[in-house]
Coordinates of N, CA and C in Angstrom, one line a residue:
Chain R
Q276 N 49.6 -12.9 25.9 CA 51.1 -12.8 25.3 C 51.6 -11.3 24.6
Q277 N 50.5 -11.0 24.0 CA 50.7 -9.8 23.2 C 50.3 -8.6 23.6
Q278 N 50.2 -8.2 24.9 CA 49.6 -7.2 25.4 C 50.5 -6.4 26.0
V279 N 50.6 -5.1 26.0 CA 51.5 -4.2 26.6 C 50.4 -3.4 27.7
K280 N 51.1 -3.6 29.1 CA 50.2 -2.9 30.2 C 50.9 -1.6 30.7
Q281 N 49.7 -0.6 30.4 CA 50.2 0.9 30.7 C 49.9 1.3 32.4
S282 N 50.2 1.7 33.1 CA 50.0 2.9 34.2 C 50.6 3.8 34.4
P283 N 49.9 5.5 34.9 CA 48.5 5.3 35.5 C 47.6 5.3 34.2
Q284 N 46.2 5.2 34.1 CA 45.6 5.7 33.0 C 45.9 7.4 33.1
S285 N 45.8 7.9 34.1 CA 46.0 9.6 34.2 C 46.8 9.7 35.0
L286 N 47.2 11.3 35.0 CA 48.4 11.6 35.8 C 48.6 13.3 35.9
I287 N 48.5 13.9 37.0 CA 48.8 15.0 37.1 C 49.8 15.5 38.3
V288 N 50.6 16.6 37.4 CA 52.2 17.0 37.9 C 51.7 18.2 38.0
Q289 N 52.5 18.9 39.1 CA 52.8 20.3 39.3 C 53.9 20.5 38.1
K290 N 54.0 21.9 37.5 CA 55.3 22.4 36.8 C 56.6 22.2 37.3
G291 N 57.4 21.6 36.7 CA 59.1 21.5 37.1 C 58.8 20.1 38.1
G292 N 58.0 19.1 38.0 CA 58.1 18.2 38.9 C 58.5 16.6 37.8
I293 N 58.7 15.6 38.4 CA 58.8 14.6 37.6 C 57.7 13.4 37.0
S294 N 57.3 13.6 35.7 CA 56.4 12.4 35.6 C 56.7 11.2 35.1
I295 N 56.2 10.2 36.0 CA 56.6 8.8 35.4 C 55.5 7.9 35.0
I296 N 55.6 7.2 33.7 CA 54.5 6.1 33.5 C 55.0 5.0 32.9
N297 N 54.7 4.0 33.6 CA 54.9 2.6 33.8 C 54.5 1.8 32.1
C298 N 55.1 0.5 31.9 CA 54.6 -0.4 31.1 C 55.3 -1.8 31.4
A299 N 54.3 -2.7 31.3 CA 55.1 -3.9 31.3 C 54.3 -5.0 30.0
Y300 N 55.4 -5.6 29.9 CA 55.1 -6.6 28.9 C 55.3 -8.3 29.5
E301 N 54.7 -9.0 28.4 CA 55.0 -10.4 28.7 C 55.8 -10.9 27.5
N302 N 55.4 -10.7 26.0 CA 56.2 -11.3 25.0 C 57.9 -11.0 25.0
T303 N 58.5 -11.9 25.3 CA 59.9 -11.7 25.4 C 60.7 -11.7 24.0
A304 N 59.8 -11.7 22.9 CA 60.2 -11.7 21.6 C 60.1 -10.2 21.0
F305 N 59.3 -9.3 22.2 CA 59.7 -8.0 21.9 C 61.2 -7.1 22.0
D306 N 61.7 -6.5 20.9 CA 62.8 -6.0 21.0 C 63.0 -4.3 20.5
Y307 N 61.7 -3.7 20.7 CA 61.6 -2.5 20.2 C 60.5 -1.6 20.8
F308 N 60.8 -0.7 21.8 CA 60.1 -0.1 22.6 C 59.7 1.3 22.4
P309 N 58.8 1.6 21.8 CA 58.7 3.4 21.4 C 57.3 4.1 22.6
W310 N 57.9 5.1 22.7 CA 56.9 5.9 23.3 C 56.3 7.1 22.1
Y311 N 54.9 7.2 22.4 CA 54.2 8.3 21.5 C 53.7 9.1 22.3
Q312 N 53.6 10.5 21.7 CA 52.9 11.5 22.5 C 51.7 12.1 21.5
Q313 N 50.6 12.2 22.1 CA 49.6 12.6 21.5 C 49.0 14.4 22.2
F314 N 48.8 14.9 21.5 CA 48.3 16.5 21.7 C 46.7 16.0 21.3
P315 N 45.8 16.8 21.6 CA 44.4 16.9 21.4 C 44.5 17.3 19.8
G316 N 43.9 16.7 19.1 CA 43.2 16.7 17.8 C 44.7 16.5 16.9
K317 N 45.4 15.5 17.4 CA 46.7 15.4 16.7 C 46.7 13.8 16.6
G318 N 47.7 13.4 15.8 CA 47.6 12.1 15.7 C 48.9 11.5 16.8
P319 N 49.2 10.5 17.3 CA 50.3 10.3 18.0 C 51.4 10.6 17.2
A320 N 53.0 11.0 18.2 CA 53.9 10.8 17.1 C 55.1 10.5 18.0
L321 N 56.2 9.8 17.3 CA 57.2 9.0 18.2 C 58.0 10.4 19.1
L322 N 58.2 9.6 20.5 CA 59.0 10.7 21.1 C 60.2 10.3 21.4
I323 N 60.4 8.6 21.9 CA 61.9 8.4 22.0 C 61.5 6.7 22.2
A324 N 62.5 6.0 21.9 CA 62.3 4.8 21.8 C 63.9 3.8 22.1
I325 N 63.5 3.0 22.7 CA 64.6 2.0 23.3 C 64.5 0.4 22.6
R326 N 65.7 0.1 22.6 CA 66.0 -1.0 22.3 C 66.6 -1.6 23.5
P327 N 66.2 -3.2 23.9 CA 66.6 -3.7 24.9 C 68.6 -3.9 25.3
D328 N 69.0 -3.5 24.2 CA 70.8 -4.0 24.7 C 70.9 -2.7 25.4
V329 N 69.9 -1.6 25.7 CA 70.5 -0.5 26.9 C 69.5 -0.2 28.1
S330 N 70.0 -0.2 29.1 CA 69.1 0.1 30.1 C 68.3 1.5 30.0
E331 N 68.7 2.2 29.4 CA 68.4 3.5 29.7 C 68.8 4.5 28.5
K332 N 67.7 5.4 28.0 CA 68.1 6.2 27.0 C 67.8 7.8 27.2
K333 N 68.3 8.7 27.0 CA 67.8 10.1 27.2 C 68.0 11.0 26.4
E334 N 66.6 11.8 26.1 CA 66.5 12.5 25.0 C 66.1 13.9 25.5
G335 N 67.0 14.9 26.1 CA 66.8 15.8 26.8 C 66.2 16.0 28.1
R336 N 64.4 16.3 28.0 CA 64.1 16.2 29.7 C 63.4 14.3 29.4
F337 N 63.4 14.1 28.6 CA 62.8 12.6 28.3 C 63.6 11.5 28.5
T338 N 63.5 10.6 29.6 CA 64.1 9.4 29.8 C 63.4 8.1 29.6
I339 N 64.0 7.1 28.8 CA 63.3 5.7 29.2 C 64.2 5.0 29.8
S340 N 63.9 4.4 30.9 CA 64.5 3.3 31.9 C 64.1 1.8 31.2
F341 N 64.7 0.9 31.3 CA 64.4 -0.9 31.1 C 64.9 -1.9 31.6
N342 N 63.9 -2.4 31.9 CA 64.3 -3.2 32.9 C 64.0 -4.6 32.0
K343 N 65.0 -5.7 31.7 CA 64.6 -6.7 30.9 C 64.3 -7.7 31.7
S344 N 64.8 -8.1 32.7 CA 64.4 -9.6 33.4 C 63.2 -9.0 34.2
A345 N 62.6 -7.8 34.3 CA 61.4 -7.9 35.2 C 60.0 -7.6 33.5
K346 N 60.7 -7.3 32.3 CA 59.9 -7.2 31.5 C 59.0 -5.9 31.9
Q347 N 59.8 -4.9 32.1 CA 58.9 -3.6 32.3 C 59.9 -1.9 32.0
F348 N 59.2 -1.4 31.2 CA 60.0 -0.1 30.6 C 59.0 1.4 31.5
S349 N 59.8 2.3 31.6 CA 59.1 3.4 32.1 C 59.7 4.7 31.3
L350 N 58.7 5.6 30.9 CA 59.1 7.0 30.8 C 59.1 8.0 31.7
H351 N 60.3 8.9 31.8 CA 60.4 10.0 32.7 C 60.4 10.9 32.3
I352 N 59.7 12.2 32.8 CA 59.7 13.4 31.9 C 60.4 14.0 33.3
M353 N 61.5 14.8 33.1 CA 62.0 15.4 34.3 C 61.7 16.9 33.6
D354 N 61.5 17.8 35.0 CA 61.0 19.2 34.9 C 59.8 19.0 33.8
S355 N 59.2 18.7 34.1 CA 57.6 18.9 33.8 C 56.9 20.0 33.2
Q356 N 56.5 20.2 32.0 CA 56.3 21.8 31.5 C 54.6 21.4 31.2
P357 N 53.7 22.7 31.4 CA 52.5 22.6 30.9 C 52.5 22.4 29.4
G358 N 53.5 22.3 28.6 CA 53.3 22.3 27.5 C 53.5 20.5 26.9
D359 N 53.7 19.9 28.3 CA 53.7 18.4 28.0 C 52.4 17.6 28.3
S360 N 51.7 18.2 28.7 CA 50.4 17.9 29.1 C 49.9 17.4 27.4
A361 N 49.3 15.7 27.8 CA 49.3 14.9 26.4 C 49.0 13.7 27.0
T362 N 48.8 12.9 26.1 CA 48.4 11.4 26.2 C 49.9 10.8 25.6
Y363 N 50.1 9.8 26.5 CA 51.6 9.1 26.2 C 51.1 7.3 25.9
F364 N 51.8 6.9 24.9 CA 51.3 5.7 24.8 C 52.8 5.2 24.6
C365 N 52.8 3.8 25.5 CA 54.2 3.1 25.5 C 53.6 2.3 24.1
A366 N 54.9 1.2 23.3 CA 54.4 0.5 22.7 C 55.3 -0.6 22.7
A367 N 55.2 -1.8 21.9 CA 56.4 -2.4 21.7 C 56.3 -3.2 20.5
M368 N 57.2 -3.9 19.8 CA 57.3 -4.6 18.8 C 58.4 -5.7 18.4
S369 N 58.4 -6.8 18.0 CA 59.2 -7.8 17.5 C 59.8 -7.2 16.2
Q370 N 61.2 -7.0 16.3 CA 61.3 -6.4 14.8 C 62.0 -7.6 13.6
G371 N 62.0 -8.8 14.2 CA 62.2 -9.9 13.7 C 60.7 -10.4 12.8
G372 N 59.9 -10.0 13.4 CA 58.4 -10.7 13.1 C 57.8 -9.8 12.2
S373 N 56.6 -9.6 12.5 CA 55.5 -8.7 12.0 C 55.9 -7.0 12.6
E374 N 55.1 -6.4 11.6 CA 56.0 -5.1 11.7 C 54.9 -4.3 12.3
K375 N 54.3 -4.9 13.1 CA 53.0 -4.4 14.2 C 53.2 -3.9 15.5
L376 N 53.0 -2.5 15.7 CA 53.1 -2.0 17.0 C 52.3 -2.9 18.1
V377 N 52.5 -3.2 19.3 CA 51.3 -3.2 20.4 C 51.4 -2.2 20.9
F378 N 50.4 -1.5 21.2 CA 50.3 -0.4 22.0 C 49.2 -0.4 23.5
G379 N 50.0 0.4 24.5 CA 49.3 0.2 25.8 C 48.2 1.2 25.7
K380 N 47.2 1.2 26.7 CA 45.9 1.9 26.4 C 46.2 3.3 26.5
G381 N 47.6 3.9 27.2 CA 47.5 5.2 27.1 C 47.7 6.1 28.5
T382 N 48.3 7.2 28.9 CA 48.0 8.2 30.0 C 48.2 9.4 29.4
K383 N 47.1 9.9 30.4 CA 46.4 11.4 30.0 C 47.3 12.1 30.8
L384 N 48.2 12.7 30.7 CA 49.2 13.7 31.2 C 48.8 14.9 31.7
T385 N 48.7 15.7 32.9 CA 48.1 17.0 33.1 C 49.4 18.0 33.7
V386 N 50.0 18.8 33.1 CA 50.9 19.3 33.9 C 50.5 21.0 34.5
N387 N 50.1 21.2 35.4 CA 49.6 22.1 36.3 C 50.6 23.1 36.3
P388 N 50.4 24.4 35.7 CA 51.4 25.6 35.8 C 52.0 26.0 37.6
Chain G
D189 N 59.5 16.5 5.0 CA 58.7 15.9 6.4 C 57.8 15.0 5.7
V190 N 57.6 13.7 6.3 CA 56.6 12.8 6.2 C 55.2 13.0 6.4
K191 N 54.2 13.0 5.4 CA 53.4 13.5 5.7 C 52.1 12.1 5.2
V192 N 51.5 12.3 6.5 CA 49.9 11.5 6.3 C 48.8 11.9 6.0
T193 N 48.2 11.8 5.2 CA 46.6 12.5 5.1 C 45.5 11.9 5.3
Q194 N 44.7 12.4 5.9 CA 43.1 11.8 5.7 C 42.1 12.6 5.3
S195 N 41.1 12.0 4.8 CA 39.7 13.0 3.9 C 39.4 13.8 4.2
S196 N 38.7 13.5 5.8 CA 38.3 13.9 6.4 C 38.6 14.0 8.0
R197 N 38.1 14.9 8.8 CA 39.0 15.2 9.8 C 37.0 14.9 10.6
Y198 N 36.1 15.1 10.1 CA 34.8 14.5 11.0 C 34.2 14.3 9.9
L199 N 33.2 13.4 10.1 CA 32.3 12.8 9.1 C 31.2 12.1 10.0
V200 N 30.1 12.2 9.5 CA 28.6 11.9 10.5 C 27.9 11.1 9.4
K201 N 27.5 9.6 9.5 CA 27.0 9.1 8.7 C 26.0 8.4 9.5
R202 N 25.2 7.7 8.6 CA 24.0 7.0 9.5 C 23.9 5.5 9.5
T203 N 23.6 4.8 10.2 CA 23.5 3.4 10.5 C 23.1 2.7 9.0
G204 N 24.1 1.6 8.6 CA 23.7 1.1 7.6 C 24.3 1.7 6.1
E205 N 24.7 3.0 6.4 CA 25.6 3.4 5.2 C 27.1 2.7 4.8
K206 N 27.1 2.9 3.7 CA 28.5 2.2 3.4 C 29.6 3.7 3.6
V207 N 30.9 3.2 4.3 CA 31.5 4.7 4.6 C 33.1 4.2 4.0
F208 N 33.4 5.0 3.4 CA 34.6 4.9 3.0 C 35.8 6.1 3.8
L209 N 36.9 5.8 4.5 CA 38.1 6.3 4.8 C 38.9 6.7 4.0
E210 N 39.7 7.4 4.0 CA 40.8 7.5 2.7 C 42.3 8.0 3.5
C211 N 43.1 6.9 3.4 CA 44.3 7.5 3.7 C 45.2 7.8 2.5
V212 N 46.0 8.9 2.8 CA 47.3 8.9 1.6 C 48.8 9.5 2.5
Q213 N 49.9 8.5 2.2 CA 51.2 8.7 2.2 C 52.3 9.3 1.6
D214 N 53.3 10.3 1.5 CA 54.1 10.7 0.7 C 55.2 10.4 0.9
M215 N 55.4 9.2 1.5 CA 57.0 8.9 1.8 C 57.5 7.4 1.2
D216 N 56.6 6.8 0.3 CA 56.9 5.8 -0.5 C 57.0 4.6 1.0
H217 N 56.2 4.8 1.8 CA 56.3 3.5 2.7 C 55.6 2.0 2.1
E218 N 55.9 1.1 2.9 CA 55.5 0.1 2.5 C 54.4 -0.4 3.4
N219 N 54.3 0.1 4.5 CA 53.3 -0.5 5.8 C 52.6 0.6 5.8
M220 N 51.1 0.3 5.9 CA 50.4 1.4 6.3 C 49.2 0.5 7.4
F221 N 48.6 1.1 7.9 CA 48.1 0.9 9.3 C 46.8 1.6 9.6
W222 N 45.8 0.9 9.8 CA 44.2 1.7 10.4 C 43.9 1.1 11.7
Y223 N 43.9 2.0 12.6 CA 43.8 2.1 14.1 C 42.3 2.6 14.5
R224 N 41.6 2.4 15.5 CA 41.1 3.1 16.0 C 40.9 3.5 17.5
Q225 N 40.9 4.8 18.1 CA 41.1 5.1 19.3 C 39.6 5.5 20.0
D226 N 39.6 4.7 20.7 CA 38.3 4.9 22.0 C 39.2 5.5 23.4
P227 N 38.5 6.3 23.8 CA 38.8 6.4 25.5 C 39.4 5.4 26.4
G228 N 39.9 5.3 26.9 CA 40.3 4.2 28.1 C 40.8 2.8 27.2
L229 N 40.7 3.0 26.0 CA 41.2 1.7 25.1 C 42.6 1.6 24.2
G230 N 42.7 3.0 24.4 CA 44.1 3.1 23.4 C 43.9 2.8 22.2
L231 N 44.9 2.4 21.5 CA 45.1 2.3 19.7 C 44.6 0.6 19.4
R232 N 43.8 0.6 19.1 CA 43.6 -0.6 18.5 C 43.5 -0.9 17.0
L233 N 43.9 -1.8 16.5 CA 45.0 -2.1 15.0 C 43.7 -2.8 14.0
I234 N 43.0 -2.0 13.2 CA 41.6 -2.8 12.7 C 42.8 -3.5 11.4
Y235 N 43.4 -2.9 11.0 CA 43.8 -3.8 9.5 C 45.3 -3.2 9.1
F236 N 46.2 -4.0 8.7 CA 47.5 -3.8 8.5 C 47.9 -3.9 6.4
S237 N 48.7 -3.3 6.0 CA 48.8 -3.4 4.7 C 50.3 -3.5 4.6
Y238 N 51.2 -4.3 4.1 CA 52.6 -4.5 4.0 C 52.8 -4.5 2.5
D239 N 51.9 -3.9 1.9 CA 52.7 -4.0 0.3 C 50.8 -3.6 -0.6
V240 N 51.5 -3.6 -1.6 CA 50.0 -3.2 -2.7 C 49.3 -4.4 -2.9
K241 N 47.9 -4.5 -2.7 CA 47.3 -5.7 -2.5 C 47.1 -6.3 -1.5
M242 N 48.0 -6.2 -0.3 CA 48.5 -7.4 0.5 C 47.7 -6.6 2.0
K243 N 47.2 -7.5 2.7 CA 46.5 -7.2 3.8 C 46.5 -8.2 5.2
E244 N 46.6 -7.6 6.1 CA 46.4 -8.8 7.4 C 45.2 -7.9 8.2
K245 N 44.5 -9.0 9.0 CA 43.6 -8.4 9.7 C 44.6 -8.2 11.0
G246 N 43.9 -7.0 11.8 CA 44.4 -6.8 13.5 C 43.6 -7.3 14.3
D247 N 43.7 -6.7 15.3 CA 42.5 -7.1 16.7 C 41.3 -6.9 16.4
I248 N 40.9 -6.0 15.7 CA 39.2 -5.5 15.7 C 38.9 -5.5 13.9
P249 N 39.3 -6.8 13.4 CA 38.9 -6.4 12.2 C 37.0 -6.6 11.6
E250 N 36.6 -6.9 12.6 CA 35.0 -7.3 12.3 C 34.5 -6.2 11.8
G251 N 33.6 -6.3 10.9 CA 32.6 -4.9 10.2 C 33.9 -4.1 9.6
Y252 N 34.8 -4.3 9.4 CA 35.7 -3.6 8.5 C 36.3 -4.1 7.1
S253 N 36.7 -3.7 6.0 CA 37.3 -3.9 5.2 C 38.5 -2.9 5.0
V254 N 39.3 -3.2 3.8 CA 40.3 -2.3 3.6 C 41.0 -2.7 2.0
S255 N 41.6 -1.3 1.3 CA 41.5 -1.9 0.2 C 43.0 -1.1 0.2
R256 N 44.2 -1.6 -0.6 CA 45.1 -0.8 -1.3 C 45.8 -1.4 -2.6
E257 N 45.1 -0.7 -3.2 CA 45.4 -0.7 -5.0 C 46.5 0.2 -5.6
K258 N 47.2 1.4 -4.7 CA 48.4 1.9 -5.0 C 49.4 2.1 -3.2
K259 N 50.2 2.1 -3.7 CA 51.3 2.1 -2.5 C 51.0 3.5 -1.6
E260 N 50.7 4.3 -1.9 CA 50.4 5.8 -1.2 C 49.1 5.8 -0.7
R261 N 48.3 5.0 -0.8 CA 46.9 5.2 -0.5 C 46.4 3.9 0.1
F262 N 45.5 3.9 1.5 CA 45.1 2.7 2.0 C 43.7 3.2 2.5
S263 N 42.6 2.5 2.3 CA 41.5 2.8 2.4 C 40.9 1.8 3.6
L264 N 39.8 2.5 4.4 CA 38.9 1.8 5.1 C 37.6 1.8 5.2
I265 N 37.1 0.7 5.0 CA 35.6 0.4 4.6 C 35.1 0.2 5.5
L266 N 33.8 0.5 6.0 CA 32.7 0.3 6.6 C 31.4 -0.2 5.8
E267 N 31.1 -1.6 5.9 CA 30.5 -1.9 4.8 C 28.9 -1.6 4.9
S268 N 28.7 -1.4 6.5 CA 27.5 -1.2 6.7 C 27.7 -0.5 8.3
A269 N 27.7 0.6 8.0 CA 28.1 1.6 9.5 C 27.1 1.4 10.6
S270 N 27.8 0.9 11.8 CA 26.8 0.3 13.2 C 27.0 1.7 14.1
T271 N 26.2 2.2 15.1 CA 26.8 3.2 16.1 C 27.7 2.5 17.1
N272 N 28.0 0.9 16.9 CA 29.3 1.1 17.8 C 30.7 1.1 17.0
Q273 N 30.4 1.8 15.8 CA 31.8 2.2 15.3 C 32.0 3.8 15.2
T274 N 31.4 4.2 15.9 CA 31.3 5.8 16.1 C 32.9 5.8 17.0
S275 N 33.8 6.4 16.3 CA 35.1 6.3 16.8 C 36.0 7.5 16.1
M276 N 37.3 7.6 17.0 CA 38.1 8.1 16.1 C 38.9 7.4 15.3
Y277 N 39.4 7.2 14.0 CA 39.8 6.1 13.2 C 41.5 7.1 12.5
L278 N 42.5 6.7 13.1 CA 44.1 6.9 12.7 C 44.5 6.3 11.6
C279 N 44.9 6.6 10.5 CA 46.2 6.1 9.5 C 47.2 6.3 9.9
A280 N 48.3 5.3 9.9 CA 49.5 5.3 9.8 C 50.3 4.9 9.0
S281 N 51.6 4.9 8.7 CA 52.3 4.3 7.7 C 54.1 4.2 8.4
S282 N 54.7 3.7 7.8 CA 55.9 3.0 8.1 C 56.9 2.3 7.1
S283 N 57.9 2.5 7.2 CA 58.9 2.1 6.3 C 59.2 0.3 7.0
L284 N 59.8 -0.4 6.3 CA 60.2 -1.4 6.7 C 61.2 -1.6 7.5
S285 N 61.1 -2.2 8.8 CA 62.0 -1.7 9.8 C 63.4 -2.2 9.5
G286 N 63.6 -3.2 9.0 CA 65.0 -3.9 8.7 C 66.0 -3.6 10.1
G287 N 65.5 -4.0 11.1 CA 66.3 -3.9 12.4 C 66.7 -2.6 12.8
G288 N 66.3 -1.7 12.2 CA 66.3 -0.3 13.0 C 65.4 0.5 13.8
G289 N 64.4 0.0 13.7 CA 63.2 0.5 14.4 C 62.1 0.8 13.6
N290 N 61.3 1.1 14.0 CA 60.1 1.3 12.7 C 59.1 2.1 13.4
E291 N 59.6 3.5 13.2 CA 58.6 4.6 13.7 C 57.2 4.8 12.4
Q292 N 56.3 4.7 13.2 CA 54.9 4.9 12.2 C 54.7 6.6 12.5
F293 N 54.2 6.7 11.4 CA 54.0 8.0 11.1 C 52.4 8.3 10.9
F294 N 51.7 9.0 11.7 CA 50.4 9.2 12.0 C 49.7 10.3 11.4
G295 N 48.2 10.0 10.9 CA 47.5 11.1 10.0 C 47.1 11.6 11.1
P296 N 46.0 12.9 11.0 CA 45.3 13.8 12.2 C 44.5 13.0 12.7
G297 N 43.8 11.8 11.8 CA 42.9 11.3 12.4 C 41.1 11.7 11.7
T298 N 40.5 10.9 12.0 CA 39.0 11.0 11.2 C 38.1 10.8 12.7
R299 N 37.5 11.7 13.1 CA 36.4 11.4 13.9 C 35.0 11.0 13.4
L300 N 34.5 9.9 13.5 CA 33.6 9.5 12.8 C 32.3 9.5 13.6
T301 N 30.9 9.4 13.5 CA 29.9 9.1 14.4 C 28.9 9.0 13.5
V302 N 28.4 7.8 13.7 CA 27.7 7.0 13.3 C 26.0 7.3 13.9
L303 N 25.4 7.7 13.2 CA 24.0 8.1 13.8 C 22.6 7.0 13.2

């Protein structure tokens, strides 16, 4: 019930392509869904987040799509760049409950030039 | 800018040693977290503190303890280090969400090797 399942584990995309990372959850109490980006040697940093009252949120080349009925959400990176090469983590939490985030296991994205 | 600092970037210890990992945040955040990060396993929560002297076990607390005597500082203690505790340790902090989202700010991590 507390898990967030993330796929794929690794992803290789050509420069200019679209990167798509998917996450699924079981706990219907989750109501905040952030994505974190981690570069080698650094801690993760918040990239973009969504709440379930909207089905999509876009910030520049990064878009979260959210499907409440399917309990799934995904990160789309348009026009992927080599500088986007990083590990991406999806996460979820219930804002009315514990302050803890439940993280997916991460996706290592490589964007080839 | 929010800053979360960790006392060491790299640490090498011997089996059985007592190990202290220190984390300091400068944004007056109520919540502080300790995670460990291992390849293929993602970020796993060890302990969480929502106030001074308050703590809550995470998913993998065995072999660890924590201390939060001041709001800005959260320490992770390995009472008797073992080789299976070799990992990257990440500290994070956040303010109370209050329904507005709950961004966690992470430190750069401490890579601990236990020999």
